[in-house]
Short mmCIF file of C-alpha atoms in Angstrom, two decimals:
data_model
loop_
_atom_site.label_atom_id
_atom_site.label_comp_id
_atom_site.label_asym_id
_atom_site.label_seq_id
_atom_site.Cartn_x
_atom_site.Cartn_y
_atom_site.Cartn_z
CA UNK A 68 -119.38 24.05 238.47
CA UNK A 69 -117.43 27.15 237.35
CA UNK A 70 -114.18 25.27 237.95
CA UNK A 71 -115.31 22.41 235.67
CA UNK A 72 -116.34 24.84 232.95
CA UNK A 73 -112.97 26.57 233.10
CA UNK A 74 -111.22 23.21 232.86
CA UNK A 75 -113.29 22.30 229.79
CA UNK A 76 -112.40 25.58 228.09
CA UNK A 77 -108.71 24.97 228.80
CA UNK A 78 -108.89 21.45 227.37
CA UNK A 79 -110.59 22.78 224.25
CA UNK A 80 -107.90 25.41 223.82
CA UNK A 81 -105.20 22.77 224.28
CA UNK A 82 -106.83 20.48 221.71
CA UNK A 83 -107.12 23.35 219.25
CA UNK A 84 -103.46 24.19 219.82
CA UNK A 85 -102.45 20.58 219.17
CA UNK A 86 -104.51 20.54 215.98
CA UNK A 87 -102.80 23.73 214.80
CA UNK A 88 -99.40 22.30 215.60
CA UNK A 89 -100.26 19.06 213.79
CA UNK A 90 -101.54 20.97 210.77
CA UNK A 91 -98.38 23.06 210.66
CA UNK A 92 -96.29 19.89 210.90
CA UNK A 93 -98.05 18.25 207.94
CA UNK A 94 -96.01 20.07 205.24
CA UNK A 95 -92.82 18.99 206.99
CA UNK A 96 -94.04 15.39 207.07
CA UNK A 97 -94.95 15.51 203.39
CA UNK A 98 -91.58 17.07 202.59
CA UNK A 99 -89.78 14.27 204.38
CA UNK A 100 -91.95 11.72 202.57
CA UNK A 101 -91.12 13.35 199.22
CA UNK A 102 -87.42 13.27 200.13
CA UNK A 103 -87.76 9.57 200.92
CA UNK A 104 -89.35 9.07 197.51
CA UNK A 105 -86.24 10.59 195.93
CA UNK A 106 -83.75 8.94 198.29
CA UNK A 107 -84.95 6.03 200.38
CA UNK A 108 -84.34 6.28 204.13
CA UNK A 109 -84.43 10.08 204.66
CA UNK A 110 -87.61 10.00 206.77
CA UNK A 111 -86.36 7.03 208.79
CA UNK A 112 -83.12 8.83 209.64
CA UNK A 113 -85.02 11.98 210.69
CA UNK A 114 -87.25 9.86 212.93
CA UNK A 115 -84.19 8.33 214.60
CA UNK A 116 -84.41 4.92 212.91
CA UNK A 117 -80.83 5.03 211.80
CA UNK A 118 -80.20 1.38 210.99
CA UNK A 119 -83.30 1.05 208.81
CA UNK A 120 -82.62 4.41 207.18
CA UNK A 121 -79.02 3.50 206.39
CA UNK A 122 -80.05 0.13 204.91
CA UNK A 123 -82.70 1.77 202.72
CA UNK A 124 -80.21 4.37 201.49
CA UNK A 125 -77.63 1.69 200.72
CA UNK A 126 -80.19 -0.39 198.79
CA UNK A 127 -81.39 2.61 196.80
CA UNK A 128 -77.82 3.69 196.00
CA UNK A 129 -77.03 0.16 194.81
CA UNK A 130 -80.08 0.11 192.51
CA UNK A 131 -79.20 3.49 191.02
CA UNK A 132 -75.58 2.43 190.55
CA UNK A 133 -76.63 -0.71 188.70
CA UNK A 134 -78.84 1.33 186.35
CA UNK A 135 -76.13 3.93 185.68
CA UNK A 136 -73.42 1.34 185.04
CA UNK A 137 -75.73 -0.66 182.78
CA UNK A 138 -76.73 2.37 180.71
CA UNK A 139 -73.18 3.73 180.39
CA UNK A 140 -70.84 0.75 180.42
CA UNK A 141 -73.10 -1.96 179.01
CA UNK A 142 -75.20 0.23 176.75
CA UNK A 143 -74.33 -1.83 173.69
CA UNK A 144 -75.77 -4.93 175.32
CA UNK A 145 -79.13 -3.39 176.19
CA UNK A 146 -80.54 -3.72 172.67
CA UNK A 147 -79.61 -7.39 172.47
CA UNK A 148 -81.05 -8.05 175.94
CA UNK A 149 -84.29 -6.37 174.86
CA UNK A 150 -84.98 -9.11 172.27
CA UNK A 151 -84.38 -12.10 174.55
CA UNK A 152 -87.62 -13.42 176.10
CA UNK A 153 -86.00 -14.77 179.25
CA UNK A 154 -84.37 -11.41 179.98
CA UNK A 155 -87.55 -9.52 179.16
CA UNK A 156 -89.45 -11.65 181.66
CA UNK A 157 -86.85 -11.05 184.36
CA UNK A 158 -86.80 -7.31 183.68
CA UNK A 159 -90.60 -7.09 183.71
CA UNK A 160 -90.85 -8.89 187.05
CA UNK A 161 -87.98 -6.86 188.47
CA UNK A 162 -89.56 -3.54 187.47
CA UNK A 163 -92.86 -4.51 189.09
CA UNK A 164 -91.12 -5.56 192.31
CA UNK A 165 -89.10 -2.33 192.49
CA UNK A 166 -92.25 -0.30 191.85
CA UNK A 167 -94.10 -2.03 194.68
CA UNK A 168 -91.16 -1.68 197.07
CA UNK A 169 -90.77 2.00 196.19
CA UNK A 170 -94.45 2.68 196.89
CA UNK A 171 -94.19 0.78 200.18
CA UNK A 172 -91.16 2.87 201.21
CA UNK A 173 -93.10 6.08 200.51
CA UNK A 174 -96.13 4.93 202.51
CA UNK A 175 -94.04 3.72 205.43
CA UNK A 176 -91.99 6.94 205.45
CA UNK A 177 -95.14 9.01 205.77
CA UNK A 178 -96.49 6.73 208.50
CA UNK A 179 -93.47 7.27 210.79
CA UNK A 180 -93.26 11.06 210.35
CA UNK A 181 -96.98 11.84 210.21
CA UNK A 182 -97.96 14.08 213.14
CA UNK A 183 -100.69 13.02 215.53
CA UNK A 184 -103.89 14.93 216.15
CA UNK A 185 -104.78 15.55 212.51
CA UNK A 186 -108.35 16.35 211.65
CA UNK A 187 -110.28 14.29 209.12
CA UNK A 188 -109.62 16.96 206.48
CA UNK A 189 -105.85 17.11 207.02
CA UNK A 190 -105.63 13.32 207.17
CA UNK A 191 -107.40 13.16 203.82
CA UNK A 192 -105.09 15.78 202.31
CA UNK A 193 -102.00 13.97 203.58
CA UNK A 194 -103.20 10.58 202.37
CA UNK A 195 -104.06 11.97 198.93
CA UNK A 196 -100.64 13.61 198.60
CA UNK A 197 -98.91 10.35 199.50
CA UNK A 198 -101.11 8.45 197.05
CA UNK A 199 -100.14 10.85 194.24
CA UNK A 200 -96.47 10.44 195.15
CA UNK A 201 -96.81 6.63 195.02
CA UNK A 202 -98.33 6.87 191.56
CA UNK A 203 -95.54 9.19 190.37
CA UNK A 204 -92.78 6.82 191.47
CA UNK A 205 -94.48 3.56 190.46
CA UNK A 206 -96.17 4.51 187.19
CA UNK A 207 -92.98 4.83 185.08
CA UNK A 208 -91.82 1.43 186.31
CA UNK A 209 -95.23 -0.09 185.61
CA UNK A 210 -95.20 1.37 182.09
CA UNK A 211 -91.69 0.04 181.48
CA UNK A 212 -92.89 -3.39 182.62
CA UNK A 213 -95.82 -3.07 180.20
CA UNK A 214 -93.42 -2.30 177.35
CA UNK A 215 -91.40 -5.36 178.25
CA UNK A 216 -94.46 -7.57 178.13
CA UNK A 217 -95.63 -6.09 174.81
CA UNK A 218 -92.16 -6.63 173.36
CA UNK A 219 -92.14 -10.22 174.53
CA UNK A 220 -95.56 -10.92 173.01
CA UNK A 221 -94.65 -9.24 169.72
CA UNK A 222 -91.39 -11.15 169.35
CA UNK A 223 -93.20 -14.41 170.08
CA UNK A 224 -95.78 -13.64 167.39
CA UNK A 225 -93.29 -12.69 164.66
CA UNK A 226 -90.16 -14.76 165.23
CA UNK A 227 -89.82 -18.51 165.36
CA UNK A 228 -89.17 -20.04 168.74
CA UNK A 229 -85.88 -21.83 169.17
CA UNK A 230 -82.73 -21.76 167.10
CA UNK A 231 -83.92 -22.76 163.65
CA UNK A 232 -82.45 -26.23 163.86
CA UNK A 233 -78.86 -25.45 164.89
CA UNK A 234 -77.05 -24.71 168.10
CA UNK A 235 -76.23 -21.00 168.31
CA UNK A 236 -72.91 -20.13 169.90
CA UNK A 237 -73.13 -16.79 171.72
CA UNK A 238 -69.49 -16.06 170.84
CA UNK A 239 -70.01 -16.95 167.16
CA UNK A 240 -73.74 -16.74 166.37
CA UNK A 241 -73.05 -16.77 162.62
CA UNK A 242 -71.25 -20.13 162.81
CA UNK A 243 -68.19 -18.78 161.00
CA UNK A 244 -70.18 -17.19 158.16
CA UNK A 245 -68.53 -14.07 156.74
CA UNK A 246 -71.89 -12.92 155.37
CA UNK A 247 -75.56 -13.46 156.17
CA UNK A 248 -78.08 -13.06 153.34
CA UNK A 249 -81.62 -11.96 154.11
CA UNK A 250 -84.32 -11.68 151.46
CA UNK A 251 -86.43 -8.55 151.96
CA UNK A 252 -89.87 -8.90 150.39
CA UNK A 253 -92.63 -6.38 149.92
CA UNK A 254 -95.92 -8.25 149.50
CA UNK A 255 -98.75 -6.52 147.71
CA UNK A 256 -101.85 -8.30 148.97
CA UNK A 257 -105.32 -6.82 149.18
CA UNK A 258 -109.06 -7.48 149.07
CA UNK A 259 -109.11 -7.34 145.27
CA UNK A 260 -106.19 -9.73 144.87
CA UNK A 261 -105.82 -13.47 145.32
CA UNK A 262 -102.66 -14.49 147.15
CA UNK A 263 -99.49 -12.44 147.61
CA UNK A 264 -97.45 -10.92 144.82
CA UNK A 265 -93.92 -9.97 145.87
CA UNK A 266 -93.46 -6.78 143.88
CA UNK A 267 -90.37 -5.80 145.88
CA UNK A 268 -87.51 -8.32 146.14
CA UNK A 269 -84.13 -7.30 147.53
CA UNK A 270 -81.43 -9.58 148.85
CA UNK A 271 -79.46 -7.88 151.64
CA UNK A 272 -76.01 -9.45 151.90
CA UNK A 273 -74.49 -8.27 155.19
CA UNK A 274 -70.93 -8.57 156.41
CA UNK A 275 -71.23 -10.14 159.87
CA UNK A 276 -68.11 -8.35 161.11
CA UNK A 277 -68.55 -4.79 159.83
CA UNK A 278 -72.25 -4.52 158.98
CA UNK A 279 -71.37 -3.36 155.45
CA UNK A 280 -74.30 -4.34 153.27
CA UNK A 281 -74.90 -4.93 149.57
CA UNK A 282 -78.52 -4.69 148.41
CA UNK A 283 -79.15 -6.83 145.32
CA UNK A 284 -82.43 -5.88 143.69
CA UNK A 285 -84.31 -8.12 141.29
CA UNK A 286 -87.16 -6.81 139.12
CA UNK A 287 -90.58 -8.32 139.61
CA UNK A 288 -90.93 -8.97 135.84
CA UNK A 289 -87.78 -11.09 135.43
CA UNK A 290 -88.49 -14.08 133.14
CA UNK A 291 -86.99 -17.43 132.23
CA UNK A 292 -85.16 -17.95 135.51
CA UNK A 293 -84.17 -21.47 136.67
CA UNK A 294 -85.96 -23.06 139.60
CA UNK A 295 -84.12 -24.62 142.56
CA UNK A 296 -83.22 -28.34 142.29
CA UNK A 297 -85.97 -30.74 143.28
CA UNK A 298 -89.68 -30.88 142.46
CA UNK A 299 -89.76 -27.27 141.22
CA UNK A 300 -87.01 -27.81 138.65
CA UNK A 301 -88.53 -31.14 137.65
CA UNK A 302 -91.74 -29.26 136.82
CA UNK A 303 -89.95 -26.37 135.10
CA UNK A 304 -86.73 -27.86 133.67
CA UNK A 305 -86.25 -24.95 131.24
CA UNK A 306 -87.18 -22.11 133.56
CA UNK A 307 -90.33 -20.90 135.27
CA UNK A 308 -93.30 -20.41 132.95
CA UNK A 309 -96.02 -19.67 135.49
CA UNK A 310 -99.34 -21.23 136.36
CA UNK A 311 -101.14 -21.81 133.08
CA UNK A 312 -101.29 -20.15 129.68
CA UNK A 313 -102.50 -16.82 131.08
CA UNK A 314 -99.46 -16.47 133.31
CA UNK A 315 -96.42 -14.60 131.96
CA UNK A 316 -94.09 -16.52 134.29
CA UNK A 317 -92.65 -13.55 136.19
CA UNK A 318 -90.50 -13.64 139.31
CA UNK A 319 -93.22 -12.04 141.44
CA UNK A 320 -95.48 -15.05 140.75
CA UNK A 321 -93.23 -17.64 142.43
CA UNK A 322 -94.45 -16.95 145.97
CA UNK A 323 -98.11 -17.41 145.07
CA UNK A 324 -97.34 -20.44 142.87
CA UNK A 325 -95.79 -22.24 145.84
CA UNK A 326 -98.79 -21.39 148.01
CA UNK A 327 -101.12 -22.93 145.41
CA UNK A 328 -98.92 -25.97 144.61
CA UNK A 329 -97.60 -27.53 147.83
CA UNK A 330 -96.10 -30.43 145.90
CA UNK A 331 -93.24 -28.22 144.64
CA UNK A 332 -92.14 -27.57 148.25
CA UNK A 333 -92.97 -30.87 149.99
CA UNK A 334 -92.83 -31.00 153.76
CA UNK A 335 -92.93 -27.23 154.19
CA UNK A 336 -95.73 -25.69 156.31
CA UNK A 337 -98.32 -23.71 154.41
CA UNK A 338 -97.20 -20.32 155.70
CA UNK A 339 -93.59 -21.01 154.59
CA UNK A 340 -94.16 -22.44 151.11
CA UNK A 341 -93.95 -19.16 149.22
CA UNK A 342 -90.88 -17.84 151.04
CA UNK A 343 -88.98 -21.14 150.80
CA UNK A 344 -89.45 -21.49 147.04
CA UNK A 345 -88.63 -17.84 146.46
CA UNK A 346 -85.51 -18.07 148.64
CA UNK A 347 -84.26 -21.03 146.63
CA UNK A 348 -85.12 -19.37 143.32
CA UNK A 349 -83.43 -16.03 144.06
CA UNK A 350 -80.46 -17.80 145.63
CA UNK A 351 -79.96 -19.70 142.39
CA UNK A 352 -80.28 -16.54 140.28
CA UNK A 353 -77.59 -14.58 142.15
CA UNK A 354 -75.43 -17.53 143.19
CA UNK A 355 -75.78 -17.06 146.95
CA UNK A 356 -77.38 -19.04 149.73
CA UNK A 357 -80.37 -17.17 151.11
CA UNK A 358 -80.38 -17.67 154.86
CA UNK A 359 -83.61 -15.93 155.91
CA UNK A 360 -86.44 -13.79 154.66
CA UNK A 361 -88.53 -10.91 155.98
CA UNK A 362 -91.89 -10.22 154.35
CA UNK A 363 -93.63 -6.90 154.95
CA UNK A 364 -97.17 -6.41 153.72
CA UNK A 365 -97.13 -3.10 151.86
CA UNK A 366 -100.33 -1.84 153.47
CA UNK A 367 -99.02 -2.71 156.92
CA UNK A 368 -95.77 -0.93 156.04
CA UNK A 369 -97.63 2.38 156.09
CA UNK A 370 -98.82 1.64 159.64
CA UNK A 371 -95.25 0.92 160.73
CA UNK A 372 -93.99 4.23 159.30
CA UNK A 373 -96.79 6.11 161.07
CA UNK A 374 -95.98 4.29 164.31
CA UNK A 375 -92.36 5.55 164.29
CA UNK A 376 -93.45 9.11 163.50
CA UNK A 377 -92.83 9.11 159.75
CA UNK A 378 -89.62 9.04 157.72
CA UNK A 379 -87.72 12.05 156.45
CA UNK A 380 -87.05 11.84 152.71
CA UNK A 381 -86.10 14.04 149.79
CA UNK A 382 -88.65 13.62 146.98
CA UNK A 383 -86.96 14.84 143.76
CA UNK A 384 -90.22 15.40 141.90
CA UNK A 385 -93.93 14.98 142.46
CA UNK A 386 -95.01 11.33 142.57
CA UNK A 387 -98.51 10.63 141.27
CA UNK A 388 -100.58 7.65 142.42
CA UNK A 389 -104.14 6.35 142.46
CA UNK A 390 -106.45 4.85 139.86
CA UNK A 391 -107.43 8.31 138.68
CA UNK A 392 -104.04 9.90 139.44
CA UNK A 393 -105.73 11.69 142.29
CA UNK A 394 -102.90 11.21 144.80
CA UNK A 395 -99.68 13.19 144.96
CA UNK A 396 -96.51 12.98 147.03
CA UNK A 397 -95.16 16.48 146.62
CA UNK A 398 -91.51 17.17 145.83
CA UNK A 399 -89.29 18.47 148.59
CA UNK A 400 -87.49 17.39 151.76
CA UNK A 401 -89.80 16.63 154.67
CA UNK A 402 -91.15 13.89 156.91
CA UNK A 403 -93.44 11.57 154.96
CA UNK A 404 -96.47 9.94 156.54
CA UNK A 405 -96.98 6.21 156.23
CA UNK A 406 -99.28 6.64 153.23
CA UNK A 407 -96.85 8.97 151.48
CA UNK A 408 -93.90 6.65 152.18
CA UNK A 409 -95.90 3.71 150.83
CA UNK A 410 -96.61 5.45 147.56
CA UNK A 411 -93.08 6.85 147.35
CA UNK A 412 -91.88 3.26 147.15
CA UNK A 413 -94.83 1.79 145.28
CA UNK A 414 -96.07 4.15 142.55
CA UNK A 415 -95.17 3.52 138.91
CA UNK A 416 -97.32 6.29 137.43
CA UNK A 417 -95.29 8.34 134.93
CA UNK A 418 -92.28 6.11 135.70
CA UNK A 419 -91.49 2.37 135.65
CA UNK A 420 -90.58 -0.62 137.81
CA UNK A 421 -86.90 0.29 137.81
CA UNK A 422 -87.38 3.85 139.00
CA UNK A 423 -89.63 2.49 141.71
CA UNK A 424 -86.95 -0.02 142.75
CA UNK A 425 -84.46 2.81 143.18
CA UNK A 426 -86.88 4.74 145.39
CA UNK A 427 -87.50 1.62 147.48
CA UNK A 428 -83.79 1.28 148.24
CA UNK A 429 -83.59 4.91 149.34
CA UNK A 430 -86.64 4.37 151.54
CA UNK A 431 -85.06 1.30 153.16
CA UNK A 432 -81.89 3.30 153.80
CA UNK A 433 -83.82 6.16 155.41
CA UNK A 434 -85.81 3.84 157.68
CA UNK A 435 -82.65 1.98 158.76
CA UNK A 436 -80.75 5.19 159.50
CA UNK A 437 -83.53 7.15 161.18
CA UNK A 438 -84.74 4.64 163.76
CA UNK A 439 -85.13 6.79 166.88
CA UNK A 440 -85.51 4.88 170.18
CA UNK A 441 -87.23 7.84 171.85
CA UNK A 442 -89.91 8.06 169.16
CA UNK A 443 -90.31 4.29 169.15
CA UNK A 444 -90.92 4.23 172.91
CA UNK A 445 -93.65 6.87 172.75
CA UNK A 446 -95.51 4.91 170.06
CA UNK A 447 -94.53 1.43 171.11
CA UNK A 448 -97.98 -0.13 171.40
CA UNK A 449 -98.96 1.18 167.97
CA UNK A 450 -95.69 -0.01 166.43
CA UNK A 451 -96.00 -3.47 167.98
CA UNK A 452 -99.56 -3.88 166.71
CA UNK A 453 -98.55 -2.75 163.20
CA UNK A 454 -95.57 -5.11 163.16
CA UNK A 455 -97.71 -8.08 164.15
CA UNK A 456 -100.07 -7.38 161.26
CA UNK A 457 -97.46 -6.60 158.65
CA UNK A 458 -94.29 -8.64 159.27
CA UNK A 459 -93.50 -12.32 158.91
CA UNK A 460 -90.07 -13.98 158.90
CA UNK A 461 -88.20 -17.23 159.44
CA UNK A 462 -85.45 -15.65 161.55
CA UNK A 463 -85.19 -17.75 164.73
CA UNK A 464 -85.74 -15.92 168.00
CA UNK A 465 -82.39 -17.04 169.40
CA UNK A 466 -80.58 -15.34 166.51
CA UNK A 467 -82.26 -11.99 167.16
CA UNK A 468 -79.53 -10.60 169.46
CA UNK A 469 -76.96 -11.11 166.71
CA UNK A 470 -79.17 -9.37 164.16
CA UNK A 471 -79.81 -6.48 166.55
CA UNK A 472 -76.08 -6.03 167.04
CA UNK A 473 -75.59 -6.13 163.27
CA UNK A 474 -78.30 -3.52 162.70
CA UNK A 475 -76.61 -1.31 165.30
CA UNK A 476 -73.40 -1.43 163.27
CA UNK A 477 -75.39 -0.49 160.17
CA UNK A 478 -76.88 2.51 162.02
CA UNK A 479 -73.46 3.60 163.17
CA UNK A 480 -72.23 4.28 159.66
CA UNK A 481 -71.47 1.03 157.86
CA UNK A 482 -71.50 1.18 154.07
CA UNK A 483 -74.72 0.31 152.26
CA UNK A 484 -74.43 -0.13 148.49
CA UNK A 485 -76.98 -1.17 145.91
CA UNK A 486 -76.89 -3.11 142.65
CA UNK A 487 -80.04 -3.38 140.54
CA UNK A 488 -80.35 -6.06 137.87
CA UNK A 489 -82.45 -4.00 135.50
CA UNK A 490 -82.21 -2.84 131.87
CA UNK A 491 -79.96 -1.98 130.19
CA UNK A 492 -77.62 -3.96 132.45
CA UNK A 493 -79.88 -7.02 132.40
CA UNK A 494 -82.66 -7.81 129.94
CA UNK A 495 -85.68 -8.95 131.95
CA UNK A 496 -87.09 -10.94 129.02
CA UNK A 497 -83.85 -12.78 128.27
CA UNK A 498 -81.65 -12.50 131.38
CA UNK A 499 -77.96 -13.34 131.35
CA UNK A 500 -77.79 -15.36 134.56
CA UNK A 501 -74.02 -16.02 134.48
CA UNK A 502 -73.56 -12.26 134.25
CA UNK A 503 -75.90 -11.70 137.23
CA UNK A 504 -73.91 -14.16 139.35
CA UNK A 505 -70.61 -12.64 138.25
CA UNK A 506 -71.76 -9.11 139.04
CA UNK A 507 -73.03 -10.28 142.42
CA UNK A 508 -69.63 -11.76 143.22
CA UNK A 509 -67.89 -8.53 142.20
CA UNK A 510 -70.27 -6.38 144.25
CA UNK A 511 -69.62 -8.41 147.39
CA UNK A 512 -65.86 -8.47 146.76
CA UNK A 513 -65.91 -4.68 146.38
CA UNK A 514 -67.84 -4.31 149.64
CA UNK A 515 -65.24 -6.44 151.43
CA UNK A 516 -62.32 -4.58 149.85
CA UNK A 517 -61.35 -7.49 147.62
CA UNK A 518 -60.94 -7.72 143.85
CA UNK A 519 -62.99 -10.27 141.92
CA UNK A 520 -62.68 -11.40 138.34
CA UNK A 521 -64.46 -9.27 135.76
CA UNK A 522 -67.65 -10.65 134.22
CA UNK A 523 -66.96 -12.93 131.29
CA UNK A 524 -70.51 -13.16 130.01
CA UNK A 525 -71.34 -10.60 127.32
CA UNK A 526 -74.02 -8.06 128.05
CA UNK A 527 -77.11 -8.39 125.89
CA UNK A 528 -77.36 -5.60 123.36
CA UNK A 529 -80.27 -3.26 123.79
CA UNK A 530 -79.96 -1.63 120.35
CA UNK A 531 -78.90 -2.70 116.83
CA UNK A 532 -75.24 -2.35 115.94
CA UNK A 533 -74.27 0.56 113.69
CA UNK A 534 -71.13 1.26 111.70
CA UNK A 535 -68.45 3.18 113.53
CA UNK A 536 -68.52 6.88 112.72
CA UNK A 537 -65.69 7.92 114.96
CA UNK A 538 -68.17 9.43 117.43
CA UNK A 539 -67.73 8.66 121.12
CA UNK A 540 -69.31 5.34 122.04
CA UNK A 541 -72.26 5.15 124.40
CA UNK A 542 -71.06 4.38 127.93
CA UNK A 543 -71.62 0.82 129.09
CA UNK A 544 -74.34 0.23 131.67
CA UNK A 545 -73.35 0.80 135.29
CA UNK A 546 -72.26 -2.56 136.65
CA UNK A 547 -70.74 -1.58 139.99
CA UNK A 548 -72.67 -1.31 143.23
CA UNK A 549 -73.64 2.27 143.95
CA UNK A 550 -73.48 3.71 147.46
CA UNK A 551 -76.96 4.66 148.65
CA UNK A 552 -75.43 7.76 150.24
CA UNK A 553 -74.51 8.90 146.72
CA UNK A 554 -77.54 7.67 144.77
CA UNK A 555 -80.28 8.81 147.19
CA UNK A 556 -81.14 12.53 147.33
CA UNK A 557 -80.41 14.12 150.66
#
């Protein structure tokens, strides 16, 4: 009996010793598992599984090498890849697969180095630690896959599927065009308004080789402009006069007129009527073909600015806004919120349309130059939701990579100049359209480093003539495009 009792006590001591040894080995096992999470195969090599360990290390090294080479050597291609649905789908699936494989490697590594004889408590601690490690390695990849899916959905919602009716050559996506002209519209819709009034209309003419851009701004209250050939010109042979006797016939009414009168743009879907008629109208005014448009709802614009973390601007003087002048964008250089940026570009209190147009160009410049990928990533869901609500366009999805490359050239320091067709250069009540077209041609020639013929159309006088007194004459209105770097406060 005594001998059996002694044997039992010895077995108990041996079991306790094994438990202590197992517990002391747990940190080593977790360390090896962590090392395998950083470099696949470490735990397998330690456990003597050399072939498997070497294969895992080789696979991991290959994956890391691909990522490094892609980010360093092919960095310029990443932005264009990020707007192609087929690539986004492949990347999303690939990220999910790598995340699952990585988690499986961590779990298997722990399984082969885990000591035996663990108590329930130490097994729980070890399992929890491995679970946390799996989350740490897989969560970033899962989030990246989520961003890819959100991007894909957003692009599908905003941009037209396909090529827009023509075959797009990857080597020459612009089909030999030296310039691409995109109409940028700010639509001022709201619950107290019927339809959309385009109070901001700027034609961006971009050099497809250099990214140098000329912004041609047209005032919302331009009158007497010709309509494009076809049903619209048949209805308004002597220039647009608006919808009825109460309408002043301004340029910002064209979009809504097309929405309400589908017969002037036959065969065009409802959501494209306004843009198509306005593209043709503005193209005729400046003498250029308008290739595409982008419409941003002004209220949604504020959400977009907030989503990217604001925009840094210099406000020369306080800008007042609101029905009772209760709002104020204070003077100074700082980061504006979405609401402040909206009113910076929208308010006409104590100023006029033309001052507002100048501020809008500076705001566009700041947004284009300050796009920060890091800030965009941290607010990506919010930005995508805001873009879906606020942006519409006819740019085909297959042309997006070319536009992304072009925008990258603009960010990298291409020249952006602006020409505004406003008084005293152009009379909005009685515009000189040959002069507008001539000035447009000169502005583009200047941007391309060419010389164009001087305008031959006389400028309309803005004051009565007076006898010469020998005093210096008043300088002529500025007719050359002005660099936004010079005209915008910094």
